[in-house]
PDB file of C-alpha atoms in Angstrom:
ATOM      1  CA  MET H   1    -195.570 -20.850-218.476  1.00 50.00           C
ATOM      2  CA  THR H   2    -195.444 -21.542-222.266  1.00 42.00           C
ATOM      3  CA  THR H   3    -195.815 -24.878-223.699  1.00 39.00           C
ATOM      4  CA  PRO H   4    -193.484 -26.780-226.243  1.00 38.00           C
ATOM      5  CA  ALA H   5    -195.959 -25.857-229.202  1.00 36.00           C
ATOM      6  CA  ASP H   6    -196.162 -22.003-227.998  1.00 38.00           C
ATOM      7  CA  THR H   7    -193.045 -20.680-229.226  1.00 37.00           C
ATOM      8  CA  THR H   8    -194.009 -17.000-230.233  1.00 36.00           C
ATOM      9  CA  SER H   9    -195.890 -15.485-227.581  1.00 38.00           C
ATOM     10  CA  THR H  10    -195.017 -13.960-224.608  1.00 40.00           C
ATOM     11  CA  ALA H  11    -193.070 -10.938-224.967  1.00 43.00           C
ATOM     12  CA  THR H  12    -195.092  -7.669-226.022  1.00 42.00           C
ATOM     13  CA  PRO H  13    -195.237  -4.163-224.976  1.00 44.00           C
ATOM     14  CA  SER H  14    -198.127  -4.859-222.828  1.00 55.00           C
ATOM     15  CA  THR H  15    -197.300  -8.316-221.655  1.00 86.00           C
ATOM     16  CA  PRO H  16    -194.107  -8.615-219.761  1.00 94.00           C
ATOM     17  CA  LEU H  17    -191.937 -11.751-220.188  1.00 98.00           C
ATOM     18  CA  ARG H  18    -192.205 -13.335-216.660  1.00 98.00           C
ATOM     19  CA  ILE H  19    -188.648 -14.711-215.957  1.00 98.00           C
ATOM     20  CA  GLY H  20    -187.630 -16.635-212.970  1.00 98.00           C
ATOM     21  CA  LEU H  21    -183.893 -16.478-211.516  1.00 98.00           C
ATOM     22  CA  LEU H  22    -182.030 -19.353-210.515  1.00 98.00           C
ATOM     23  CA  GLY H  23    -179.198 -18.739-208.363  1.00 98.00           C
ATOM     24  CA  THR H  24    -178.229 -16.488-205.699  1.00 97.00           C
ATOM     25  CA  GLY H  25    -174.357 -15.790-205.988  1.00 95.00           C
ATOM     26  CA  PRO H  26    -172.404 -12.686-206.649  1.00 95.00           C
ATOM     27  CA  TRP H  27    -173.155 -12.874-210.593  1.00 95.00           C
ATOM     28  CA  ALA H  28    -176.999 -12.742-209.431  1.00 97.00           C
ATOM     29  CA  ARG H  29    -176.724 -10.352-207.130  1.00 96.00           C
ATOM     30  CA  ASN H  30    -174.464  -7.894-209.008  1.00 95.00           C
ATOM     31  CA  THR H  31    -175.793  -8.256-212.453  1.00 96.00           C
ATOM     32  CA  GLN H  32    -178.818 -10.622-213.269  1.00 97.00           C
ATOM     33  CA  ALA H  33    -181.153  -9.849-210.383  1.00 98.00           C
ATOM     34  CA  PRO H  34    -180.750  -5.967-210.761  1.00 97.00           C
ATOM     35  CA  ALA H  35    -181.141  -6.132-214.578  1.00 97.00           C
ATOM     36  CA  LEU H  36    -184.323  -8.350-214.545  1.00 98.00           C
ATOM     37  CA  ALA H  37    -185.858  -6.197-211.847  1.00 97.00           C
ATOM     38  CA  ALA H  38    -185.451  -3.030-213.725  1.00 96.00           C
ATOM     39  CA  HIS H  39    -186.090  -4.243-217.174  1.00 97.00           C
ATOM     40  CA  PRO H  40    -189.433  -2.647-218.381  1.00 96.00           C
ATOM     41  CA  GLY H  41    -190.245  -5.788-220.475  1.00 97.00           C
ATOM     42  CA  VAL H  42    -189.845  -8.312-217.691  1.00 98.00           C
ATOM     43  CA  GLU H  43    -191.482  -9.501-214.754  1.00 98.00           C
ATOM     44  CA  LEU H  44    -189.230 -11.046-212.247  1.00 98.00           C
ATOM     45  CA  ARG H  45    -191.335 -13.924-211.100  1.00 98.00           C
ATOM     46  CA  GLY H  46    -189.160 -15.137-208.217  1.00 98.00           C
ATOM     47  CA  VAL H  47    -185.444 -16.194-207.021  1.00 98.00           C
ATOM     48  CA  TRP H  48    -184.687 -19.705-206.546  1.00 98.00           C
ATOM     49  CA  GLY H  49    -181.549 -20.721-204.300  1.00 97.00           C
ATOM     50  CA  ARG H  50    -180.055 -23.658-202.591  1.00 93.00           C
ATOM     51  CA  ARG H  51    -179.783 -21.476-199.511  1.00 95.00           C
ATOM     52  CA  ALA H  52    -183.070 -20.378-198.253  1.00 96.00           C
ATOM     53  CA  GLU H  53    -181.494 -17.271-196.421  1.00 97.00           C
ATOM     54  CA  ALA H  54    -179.877 -16.094-199.504  1.00 97.00           C
ATOM     55  CA  ALA H  55    -182.827 -16.718-201.839  1.00 98.00           C
ATOM     56  CA  GLU H  56    -185.045 -14.752-199.293  1.00 98.00           C
ATOM     57  CA  ALA H  57    -182.461 -11.900-198.995  1.00 98.00           C
ATOM     58  CA  LEU H  58    -182.227 -11.436-203.005  1.00 98.00           C
ATOM     59  CA  ALA H  59    -185.858 -11.848-203.621  1.00 98.00           C
ATOM     60  CA  ALA H  60    -186.742  -9.177-200.885  1.00 98.00           C
ATOM     61  CA  ALA H  61    -184.205  -6.649-202.271  1.00 98.00           C
ATOM     62  CA  HIS H  62    -186.044  -6.579-205.751  1.00 98.00           C
ATOM     63  CA  GLY H  63    -189.520  -7.137-204.607  1.00 97.00           C
ATOM     64  CA  THR H  64    -190.040 -10.501-205.629  1.00 98.00           C
ATOM     65  CA  ARG H  65    -190.791 -13.998-204.088  1.00 98.00           C
ATOM     66  CA  ALA H  66    -188.104 -16.643-202.988  1.00 98.00           C
ATOM     67  CA  TYR H  67    -188.233 -20.248-203.921  1.00 98.00           C
ATOM     68  CA  THR H  68    -186.017 -22.991-202.199  1.00 97.00           C
ATOM     69  CA  GLY H  69    -185.677 -26.837-202.641  1.00 95.00           C
ATOM     70  CA  GLU H  70    -186.654 -29.288-205.398  1.00 95.00           C
ATOM     71  CA  ALA H  71    -190.283 -28.126-205.126  1.00 96.00           C
ATOM     72  CA  GLY H  72    -189.266 -24.681-205.274  1.00 97.00           C
ATOM     73  CA  ILE H  73    -187.776 -25.198-208.584  1.00 98.00           C
ATOM     74  CA  ASP H  74    -190.992 -26.881-210.111  1.00 97.00           C
ATOM     75  CA  ALA H  75    -193.020 -23.926-208.665  1.00 98.00           C
ATOM     76  CA  LEU H  76    -191.007 -21.249-210.234  1.00 98.00           C
ATOM     77  CA  LEU H  77    -190.844 -22.849-213.573  1.00 98.00           C
ATOM     78  CA  GLU H  78    -194.508 -23.303-213.581  1.00 98.00           C
ATOM     79  CA  ALA H  79    -194.751 -19.418-212.644  1.00 98.00           C
ATOM     80  CA  SER H  80    -192.431 -18.301-215.399  1.00 98.00           C
ATOM     81  CA  ASP H  81    -192.471 -17.967-219.275  1.00 98.00           C
ATOM     82  CA  ALA H  82    -188.706 -18.330-218.952  1.00 98.00           C
ATOM     83  CA  VAL H  83    -185.628 -18.808-216.548  1.00 98.00           C
ATOM     84  CA  ALA H  84    -182.353 -17.204-216.170  1.00 98.00           C
ATOM     85  CA  PHE H  85    -179.308 -19.002-214.661  1.00 98.00           C
ATOM     86  CA  ALA H  86    -176.674 -17.748-212.255  1.00 97.00           C
ATOM     87  CA  LEU H  87    -175.208 -21.397-211.299  1.00 97.00           C
ATOM     88  CA  PRO H  88    -172.287 -23.223-211.892  1.00 97.00           C
ATOM     89  CA  PRO H  89    -172.406 -24.837-215.378  1.00 98.00           C
ATOM     90  CA  ASP H  90    -172.730 -28.366-214.354  1.00 96.00           C
ATOM     91  CA  ILE H  91    -175.685 -27.622-212.140  1.00 97.00           C
ATOM     92  CA  GLN H  92    -176.880 -25.069-214.991  1.00 98.00           C
ATOM     93  CA  ALA H  93    -177.130 -27.739-217.505  1.00 98.00           C
ATOM     94  CA  PRO H  94    -179.527 -30.546-215.863  1.00 98.00           C
ATOM     95  CA  LEU H  95    -181.722 -27.594-214.634  1.00 98.00           C
ATOM     96  CA  ALA H  96    -181.916 -25.964-218.280  1.00 98.00           C
ATOM     97  CA  VAL H  97    -182.883 -29.461-219.627  1.00 98.00           C
ATOM     98  CA  ARG H  98    -185.843 -29.677-216.821  1.00 98.00           C
ATOM     99  CA  ALA H  99    -186.696 -26.174-217.729  1.00 98.00           C
ATOM    100  CA  ALA H 100    -187.012 -26.604-221.285  1.00 98.00           C
ATOM    101  CA  GLU H 101    -189.034 -29.518-220.534  1.00 98.00           C
ATOM    102  CA  ALA H 102    -191.496 -27.590-218.419  1.00 98.00           C
ATOM    103  CA  GLY H 103    -191.984 -25.243-221.462  1.00 98.00           C
ATOM    104  CA  CYS H 104    -189.680 -22.395-220.256  1.00 98.00           C
ATOM    105  CA  HIS H 105    -187.332 -20.252-222.525  1.00 98.00           C
ATOM    106  CA  LEU H 106    -183.630 -20.406-221.293  1.00 99.00           C
ATOM    107  CA  LEU H 107    -181.342 -17.473-220.649  1.00 98.00           C
ATOM    108  CA  MET H 108    -178.293 -19.164-219.754  1.00 98.00           C
ATOM    109  CA  ASP H 109    -174.554 -18.146-218.331  1.00 98.00           C
ATOM    110  CA  LYS H 110    -171.579 -19.324-220.075  1.00 98.00           C
ATOM    111  CA  PRO H 111    -170.467 -21.958-220.317  1.00 98.00           C
ATOM    112  CA  VAL H 112    -173.503 -24.174-220.632  1.00 98.00           C
ATOM    113  CA  ALA H 113    -171.666 -27.032-219.179  1.00 98.00           C
ATOM    114  CA  THR H 114    -168.205 -28.421-218.948  1.00 98.00           C
ATOM    115  CA  THR H 115    -168.900 -31.548-220.496  1.00 98.00           C
ATOM    116  CA  VAL H 116    -170.045 -32.089-224.092  1.00 98.00           C
ATOM    117  CA  ASP H 117    -172.716 -34.540-223.171  1.00 98.00           C
ATOM    118  CA  GLY H 118    -173.975 -31.902-220.636  1.00 98.00           C
ATOM    119  CA  ALA H 119    -174.310 -29.107-223.293  1.00 98.00           C
ATOM    120  CA  ARG H 120    -175.828 -31.472-226.108  1.00 98.00           C
ATOM    121  CA  ALA H 121    -178.660 -32.545-223.445  1.00 98.00           C
ATOM    122  CA  VAL H 122    -179.708 -28.777-223.188  1.00 98.00           C
ATOM    123  CA  ALA H 123    -179.431 -28.101-226.620  1.00 98.00           C
ATOM    124  CA  GLU H 124    -181.516 -31.218-227.569  1.00 98.00           C
ATOM    125  CA  ALA H 125    -183.813 -30.604-224.848  1.00 98.00           C
ATOM    126  CA  ALA H 126    -184.412 -26.854-225.959  1.00 98.00           C
ATOM    127  CA  GLU H 127    -184.950 -27.960-229.568  1.00 98.00           C
ATOM    128  CA  LYS H 128    -187.150 -30.906-228.639  1.00 98.00           C
ATOM    129  CA  ALA H 129    -189.540 -28.658-226.560  1.00 98.00           C
ATOM    130  CA  GLY H 130    -189.316 -25.740-228.999  1.00 98.00           C
ATOM    131  CA  VAL H 131    -188.243 -23.094-226.737  1.00 98.00           C
ATOM    132  CA  ALA H 132    -186.045 -20.044-227.296  1.00 98.00           C
ATOM    133  CA  SER H 133    -182.554 -19.713-225.915  1.00 98.00           C
ATOM    134  CA  VAL H 134    -179.788 -17.385-225.344  1.00 98.00           C
ATOM    135  CA  VAL H 135    -176.349 -17.948-223.916  1.00 98.00           C
ATOM    136  CA  PHE H 136    -174.960 -14.977-222.262  1.00 98.00           C
ATOM    137  CA  CYS H 137    -171.594 -14.009-223.814  1.00 97.00           C
ATOM    138  CA  THR H 138    -170.882 -10.551-222.379  1.00 96.00           C
ATOM    139  CA  LEU H 139    -169.292  -9.227-225.534  1.00 97.00           C
ATOM    140  CA  ARG H 140    -171.862 -10.271-227.910  1.00 97.00           C
ATOM    141  CA  PHE H 141    -174.532  -8.296-226.159  1.00 98.00           C
ATOM    142  CA  ALA H 142    -172.454  -5.293-224.833  1.00 97.00           C
ATOM    143  CA  PRO H 143    -173.966  -2.453-227.113  1.00 96.00           C
ATOM    144  CA  GLU H 144    -170.127  -1.150-227.968  1.00 97.00           C
ATOM    145  CA  THR H 145    -168.869  -4.817-228.803  1.00 97.00           C
ATOM    146  CA  THR H 146    -171.912  -5.769-230.322  1.00 97.00           C
ATOM    147  CA  ALA H 147    -171.783  -3.035-233.160  1.00 97.00           C
ATOM    148  CA  TRP H 148    -168.031  -3.537-233.436  1.00 98.00           C
ATOM    149  CA  ILE H 149    -168.585  -7.423-233.979  1.00 98.00           C
ATOM    150  CA  ALA H 150    -171.057  -6.571-236.843  1.00 98.00           C
ATOM    151  CA  GLU H 151    -169.005  -3.822-238.257  1.00 98.00           C
ATOM    152  CA  GLN H 152    -165.887  -6.340-238.524  1.00 98.00           C
ATOM    153  CA  THR H 153    -167.801  -9.285-239.884  1.00 97.00           C
ATOM    154  CA  ALA H 154    -169.211  -6.995-242.713  1.00 97.00           C
ATOM    155  CA  VAL H 155    -165.756  -5.655-243.645  1.00 95.00           C
ATOM    156  CA  GLY H 156    -164.101  -9.100-243.921  1.00 95.00           C
ATOM    157  CA  GLY H 157    -160.768  -9.830-245.322  1.00 97.00           C
ATOM    158  CA  TRP H 158    -159.319 -10.524-242.208  1.00 98.00           C
ATOM    159  CA  PHE H 159    -155.984 -12.360-241.918  1.00 98.00           C
ATOM    160  CA  THR H 160    -155.360 -13.092-238.438  1.00 98.00           C
ATOM    161  CA  ALA H 161    -156.394 -12.046-234.749  1.00 98.00           C
ATOM    162  CA  ARG H 162    -155.187 -11.935-231.368  1.00 98.00           C
ATOM    163  CA  ALA H 163    -157.215 -12.389-228.302  1.00 98.00           C
ATOM    164  CA  GLN H 164    -156.085 -12.257-224.704  1.00 98.00           C
ATOM    165  CA  TRP H 165    -158.064 -12.357-221.564  1.00 97.00           C
ATOM    166  CA  LEU H 166    -155.774 -12.451-218.545  1.00 97.00           C
ATOM    167  CA  GLY H 167    -157.370 -11.909-215.102  1.00 96.00           C
ATOM    168  CA  SER H 168    -156.142 -11.749-211.709  1.00 95.00           C
ATOM    169  CA  LEU H 169    -158.558 -13.496-209.524  1.00 93.00           C
ATOM    170  CA  TYR H 170    -156.009 -15.800-208.269  1.00 92.00           C
ATOM    171  CA  ALA H 171    -153.336 -13.513-207.831  1.00 88.00           C
ATOM    172  CA  GLU H 172    -151.740 -13.080-204.406  1.00 84.00           C
ATOM    173  CA  GLY H 173    -153.675 -10.416-202.353  1.00 81.00           C
ATOM    174  CA  SER H 174    -156.997 -10.608-204.793  1.00 83.00           C
ATOM    175  CA  ALA H 175    -160.230 -10.061-202.849  1.00 82.00           C
ATOM    176  CA  SER H 176    -162.517 -10.788-205.660  1.00 86.00           C
ATOM    177  CA  GLU H 177    -165.846 -12.613-204.418  1.00 87.00           C
ATOM    178  CA  TYR H 178    -165.713 -14.446-207.790  1.00 88.00           C
ATOM    179  CA  ALA H 179    -162.589 -16.376-206.683  1.00 87.00           C
ATOM    180  CA  ASP H 180    -164.792 -18.398-204.247  1.00 87.00           C
ATOM    181  CA  SER H 181    -166.267 -20.155-206.986  1.00 90.00           C
ATOM    182  CA  PRO H 182    -165.244 -23.811-207.024  1.00 93.00           C
ATOM    183  CA  TRP H 183    -166.028 -24.433-210.598  1.00 95.00           C
ATOM    184  CA  ARG H 184    -164.020 -21.524-211.655  1.00 95.00           C
ATOM    185  CA  ARG H 185    -160.955 -22.322-209.676  1.00 93.00           C
ATOM    186  CA  GLU H 186    -161.185 -25.924-211.048  1.00 95.00           C
ATOM    187  CA  LYS H 187    -161.532 -25.239-214.448  1.00 96.00           C
ATOM    188  CA  GLY H 188    -159.737 -21.722-214.817  1.00 96.00           C
ATOM    189  CA  GLY H 189    -159.672 -19.170-217.366  1.00 97.00           C
ATOM    190  CA  LEU H 190    -160.120 -21.515-220.210  1.00 98.00           C
ATOM    191  CA  TRP H 191    -163.675 -22.389-219.319  1.00 98.00           C
ATOM    192  CA  ASP H 192    -164.342 -18.911-217.435  1.00 98.00           C
ATOM    193  CA  VAL H 193    -163.261 -16.330-220.169  1.00 98.00           C
ATOM    194  CA  GLY H 194    -162.506 -18.599-223.029  1.00 98.00           C
ATOM    195  CA  PRO H 195    -166.339 -18.361-224.277  1.00 98.00           C
ATOM    196  CA  HIS H 196    -166.008 -14.541-224.377  1.00 98.00           C
ATOM    197  CA  ALA H 197    -163.131 -14.801-226.600  1.00 98.00           C
ATOM    198  CA  LEU H 198    -164.500 -17.400-228.769  1.00 98.00           C
ATOM    199  CA  SER H 199    -167.858 -15.660-229.203  1.00 98.00           C
ATOM    200  CA  VAL H 200    -166.057 -12.564-230.587  1.00 98.00           C
ATOM    201  CA  LEU H 201    -163.847 -14.476-232.994  1.00 98.00           C
ATOM    202  CA  ILE H 202    -166.225 -17.107-234.602  1.00 98.00           C
ATOM    203  CA  PRO H 203    -168.683 -14.456-235.923  1.00 98.00           C
ATOM    204  CA  VAL H 204    -165.849 -12.507-237.363  1.00 98.00           C
ATOM    205  CA  LEU H 205    -163.450 -15.076-238.538  1.00 98.00           C
ATOM    206  CA  GLY H 206    -165.666 -18.230-239.349  1.00 98.00           C
ATOM    207  CA  GLU H 207    -166.274 -21.484-237.489  1.00 98.00           C
ATOM    208  CA  VAL H 208    -163.123 -23.020-235.814  1.00 98.00           C
ATOM    209  CA  GLU H 209    -161.926 -25.988-238.209  1.00 98.00           C
ATOM    210  CA  HIS H 210    -158.806 -26.889-236.197  1.00 98.00           C
ATOM    211  CA  LEU H 211    -157.464 -25.972-232.602  1.00 98.00           C
ATOM    212  CA  THR H 212    -154.239 -26.582-230.966  1.00 98.00           C
ATOM    213  CA  ALA H 213    -153.912 -25.930-227.377  1.00 98.00           C
ATOM    214  CA  ALA H 214    -150.998 -25.721-224.807  1.00 98.00           C
ATOM    215  CA  ARG H 215    -150.563 -24.844-221.008  1.00 97.00           C
ATOM    216  CA  GLY H 216    -148.980 -21.783-219.842  1.00 97.00           C
ATOM    217  CA  PRO H 217    -148.201 -20.705-216.220  1.00 96.00           C
ATOM    218  CA  ALA H 218    -150.624 -21.324-213.500  1.00 96.00           C
ATOM    219  CA  ASP H 219    -154.042 -21.804-215.165  1.00 96.00           C
ATOM    220  CA  THR H 220    -153.053 -20.180-218.476  1.00 97.00           C
ATOM    221  CA  THR H 221    -153.892 -21.772-221.831  1.00 98.00           C
ATOM    222  CA  HIS H 222    -152.744 -20.559-224.986  1.00 98.00           C
ATOM    223  CA  LEU H 223    -154.903 -21.446-228.446  1.00 98.00           C
ATOM    224  CA  ILE H 224    -154.041 -21.344-232.028  1.00 98.00           C
ATOM    225  CA  LEU H 225    -157.079 -21.569-234.229  1.00 98.00           C
ATOM    226  CA  ARG H 226    -157.853 -22.071-237.926  1.00 98.00           C
ATOM    227  CA  HIS H 227    -161.051 -20.642-239.098  1.00 98.00           C
ATOM    228  CA  THR H 228    -163.079 -21.295-242.029  1.00 98.00           C
ATOM    229  CA  SER H 229    -162.581 -17.933-243.578  1.00 97.00           C
ATOM    230  CA  GLY H 230    -158.747 -19.215-243.879  1.00 97.00           C
ATOM    231  CA  ALA H 231    -157.809 -16.669-241.218  1.00 98.00           C
ATOM    232  CA  SER H 232    -155.912 -17.652-237.995  1.00 98.00           C
ATOM    233  CA  SER H 233    -156.054 -16.523-234.528  1.00 98.00           C
ATOM    234  CA  THR H 234    -154.119 -16.942-231.362  1.00 98.00           C
ATOM    235  CA  VAL H 235    -155.768 -17.012-227.784  1.00 98.00           C
ATOM    236  CA  THR H 236    -154.451 -16.448-224.392  1.00 98.00           C
ATOM    237  CA  LEU H 237    -156.597 -16.883-221.260  1.00 98.00           C
ATOM    238  CA  GLY H 238    -155.976 -16.989-217.712  1.00 98.00           C
ATOM    239  CA  LEU H 239    -157.304 -15.841-214.079  1.00 97.00           C
ATOM    240  CA  SER H 240    -154.055 -15.827-212.286  1.00 96.00           C
ATOM    241  CA  ALA H 241    -152.109 -13.110-213.857  1.00 96.00           C
ATOM    242  CA  PRO H 242    -150.315 -10.614-211.778  1.00 95.00           C
ATOM    243  CA  PRO H 243    -152.574  -7.583-211.396  1.00 94.00           C
ATOM    244  CA  ALA H 244    -149.973  -5.321-213.116  1.00 94.00           C
ATOM    245  CA  ALA H 245    -150.213  -7.792-216.277  1.00 95.00           C
ATOM    246  CA  ALA H 246    -154.179  -8.204-216.271  1.00 95.00           C
ATOM    247  CA  GLY H 247    -156.232  -7.075-219.092  1.00 95.00           C
ATOM    248  CA  MET H 248    -158.425  -7.943-222.034  1.00 96.00           C
ATOM    249  CA  ASP H 249    -157.582  -7.155-225.572  1.00 96.00           C
ATOM    250  CA  ILE H 250    -158.975  -8.516-229.135  1.00 98.00           C
ATOM    251  CA  GLU H 251    -157.294  -7.067-232.322  1.00 98.00           C
ATOM    252  CA  VAL H 252    -158.097  -8.341-236.128  1.00 98.00           C
ATOM    253  CA  ARG H 253    -155.821  -7.618-238.959  1.00 98.00           C
ATOM    254  CA  GLY H 254    -156.234  -7.878-242.673  1.00 98.00           C
ATOM    255  CA  GLU H 255    -156.758  -6.239-245.855  1.00 96.00           C
ATOM    256  CA  HIS H 256    -158.309  -3.118-244.416  1.00 94.00           C
ATOM    257  CA  GLY H 257    -155.749  -2.773-241.498  1.00 97.00           C
ATOM    258  CA  THR H 258    -156.267  -3.305-238.001  1.00 98.00           C
ATOM    259  CA  ALA H 259    -159.204  -2.957-235.536  1.00 98.00           C
ATOM    260  CA  ALA H 260    -159.182  -3.497-231.720  1.00 98.00           C
ATOM    261  CA  VAL H 261    -162.557  -4.345-230.033  1.00 98.00           C
ATOM    262  CA  PRO H 262    -163.622  -1.189-227.709  1.00 97.00           C
ATOM    263  CA  ASP H 263    -164.353  -0.783-224.030  1.00 93.00           C
ATOM    264  CA  TRP H 264    -167.797  -1.437-222.862  1.00 91.00           C
ATOM    265  CA  ASP H 265    -169.818   0.005-220.138  1.00 85.00           C
ATOM    266  CA  GLY H 266    -170.438  -2.996-217.674  1.00 86.00           C
ATOM    267  CA  ALA H 267    -172.052  -6.455-217.459  1.00 94.00           C
ATOM    268  CA  GLU H 268    -175.631  -5.195-216.462  1.00 94.00           C
ATOM    269  CA  ALA H 269    -176.397  -3.234-219.721  1.00 95.00           C
ATOM    270  CA  ALA H 270    -175.153  -6.141-221.701  1.00 97.00           C
ATOM    271  CA  PHE H 271    -177.222  -8.650-219.619  1.00 97.00           C
ATOM    272  CA  ARG H 272    -180.447  -6.281-220.390  1.00 97.00           C
ATOM    273  CA  ALA H 273    -179.583  -6.689-224.358  1.00 97.00           C
ATOM    274  CA  ALA H 274    -179.279 -10.495-223.771  1.00 98.00           C
ATOM    275  CA  VAL H 275    -182.859 -10.414-222.307  1.00 98.00           C
ATOM    276  CA  ASP H 276    -184.037  -8.496-225.131  1.00 98.00           C
ATOM    277  CA  ALA H 277    -182.483 -10.852-227.440  1.00 98.00           C
ATOM    278  CA  LEU H 278    -184.307 -13.824-225.763  1.00 98.00           C
ATOM    279  CA  ALA H 279    -187.530 -11.838-225.874  1.00 98.00           C
ATOM    280  CA  GLU H 280    -187.068 -11.185-229.713  1.00 97.00           C
ATOM    281  CA  ALA H 281    -186.442 -14.954-230.148  1.00 98.00           C
ATOM    282  CA  VAL H 282    -189.559 -15.835-228.269  1.00 97.00           C
ATOM    283  CA  ARG H 283    -191.783 -13.132-230.117  1.00 96.00           C
ATOM    284  CA  THR H 284    -190.439 -14.273-233.842  1.00 97.00           C
ATOM    285  CA  GLY H 285    -189.391 -18.014-233.293  1.00 97.00           C
ATOM    286  CA  VAL H 286    -186.051 -17.160-234.897  1.00 98.00           C
ATOM    287  CA  PRO H 287    -183.068 -18.734-233.245  1.00 97.00           C
ATOM    288  CA  HIS H 288    -180.501 -16.217-231.980  1.00 98.00           C
ATOM    289  CA  ALA H 289    -176.529 -16.811-232.828  1.00 97.00           C
ATOM    290  CA  CYS H 290    -176.068 -17.305-229.418  1.00 98.00           C
ATOM    291  CA  ASP H 291    -178.550 -20.022-228.679  1.00 98.00           C
ATOM    292  CA  ALA H 292    -177.969 -23.413-226.986  1.00 98.00           C
ATOM    293  CA  ARG H 293    -176.684 -24.771-230.410  1.00 98.00           C
ATOM    294  CA  PHE H 294    -173.662 -22.327-230.311  1.00 98.00           C
ATOM    295  CA  GLY H 295    -173.179 -23.139-226.544  1.00 98.00           C
ATOM    296  CA  LEU H 296    -172.654 -26.762-227.245  1.00 98.00           C
ATOM    297  CA  ARG H 297    -170.123 -25.635-230.052  1.00 98.00           C
ATOM    298  CA  LEU H 298    -168.348 -23.662-227.426  1.00 98.00           C
ATOM    299  CA  THR H 299    -168.191 -26.695-225.034  1.00 98.00           C
ATOM    300  CA  GLU H 300    -166.803 -28.673-227.823  1.00 98.00           C
ATOM    301  CA  LEU H 301    -163.918 -26.453-228.476  1.00 98.00           C
ATOM    302  CA  LEU H 302    -163.216 -25.787-224.646  1.00 98.00           C
ATOM    303  CA  ALA H 303    -163.301 -29.732-224.164  1.00 98.00           C
ATOM    304  CA  GLU H 304    -160.873 -30.352-226.958  1.00 98.00           C
ATOM    305  CA  ALA H 305    -158.524 -27.407-225.591  1.00 98.00           C
ATOM    306  CA  GLU H 306    -158.688 -28.979-222.320  1.00 98.00           C
ATOM    307  CA  THR H 307    -157.856 -32.335-223.325  1.00 98.00           C
ATOM    308  CA  GLN H 308    -154.742 -31.122-225.681  1.00 98.00           C
ATOM    309  CA  ALA H 309    -153.360 -28.959-222.759  1.00 97.00           C
ATOM    310  CA  GLY H 310    -153.605 -31.801-220.509  1.00 92.00           C
ATOM    311  CA  ARG H 311    -155.743 -29.865-217.720  1.00 77.00           C
TER     312      ARG H 311
END
């Protein structure tokens, strides 16, 4: 375990970053645990879960130790340099504060929390403890989309943008295991896929200085954003579209024409890149652009949109 004063040290080619995983749901099983277990720069120190049988099954699948209960959280934090979270956001946030106070670096899922106070507590705890943090927004870490974002940011001169992320998680006949998530059903596409869209638009077009939100059908939310660059963007987010209408696309238009975000090759590769980003922030002490402060800003925007849309 690192201490608050030790912000540089743990990931070197000969010393793997010891990461504990908190959570055992579909996201942990399908993405995080496989990525952590296979990462050459990581030692997966253990898996904590609220259900002992789930923690034991996931830990056994990846050759590590299972932890449960309150004492299990403390034991895993003690054994780890960093922790990765695969938990509902409002369970993640207080545990992230606890982990930071224990000197662990933070690899969090989006959104950090669904309240501004919750996200602010995480950002302040990370800053006070001097630990590194990364919030996993898939498009900011998938190699294909990372390169595209950097390219469009460098080009500049953008006039407007359009982002649409419509899932069919709650459409009739959907059998997705992610649909069983209570927080996702309650908060809808705004909170689930909204961070992804914003994490692309903000670096390319600049910080959001004004936001307008309105409700659409089912859980759909529409946003109109004005950015500090002078550009504007529109965003449509939802998880209840008919399967034939589902899809994601982000497009920017400006002085040099039009550019559309490319396809990417799955979440596991993106998560490995997020692990690399955390290790680099640990090594150098330089905060990553998608750190806990950025996670707080995303939460502020989503909370404002939720209020305006009356959700």
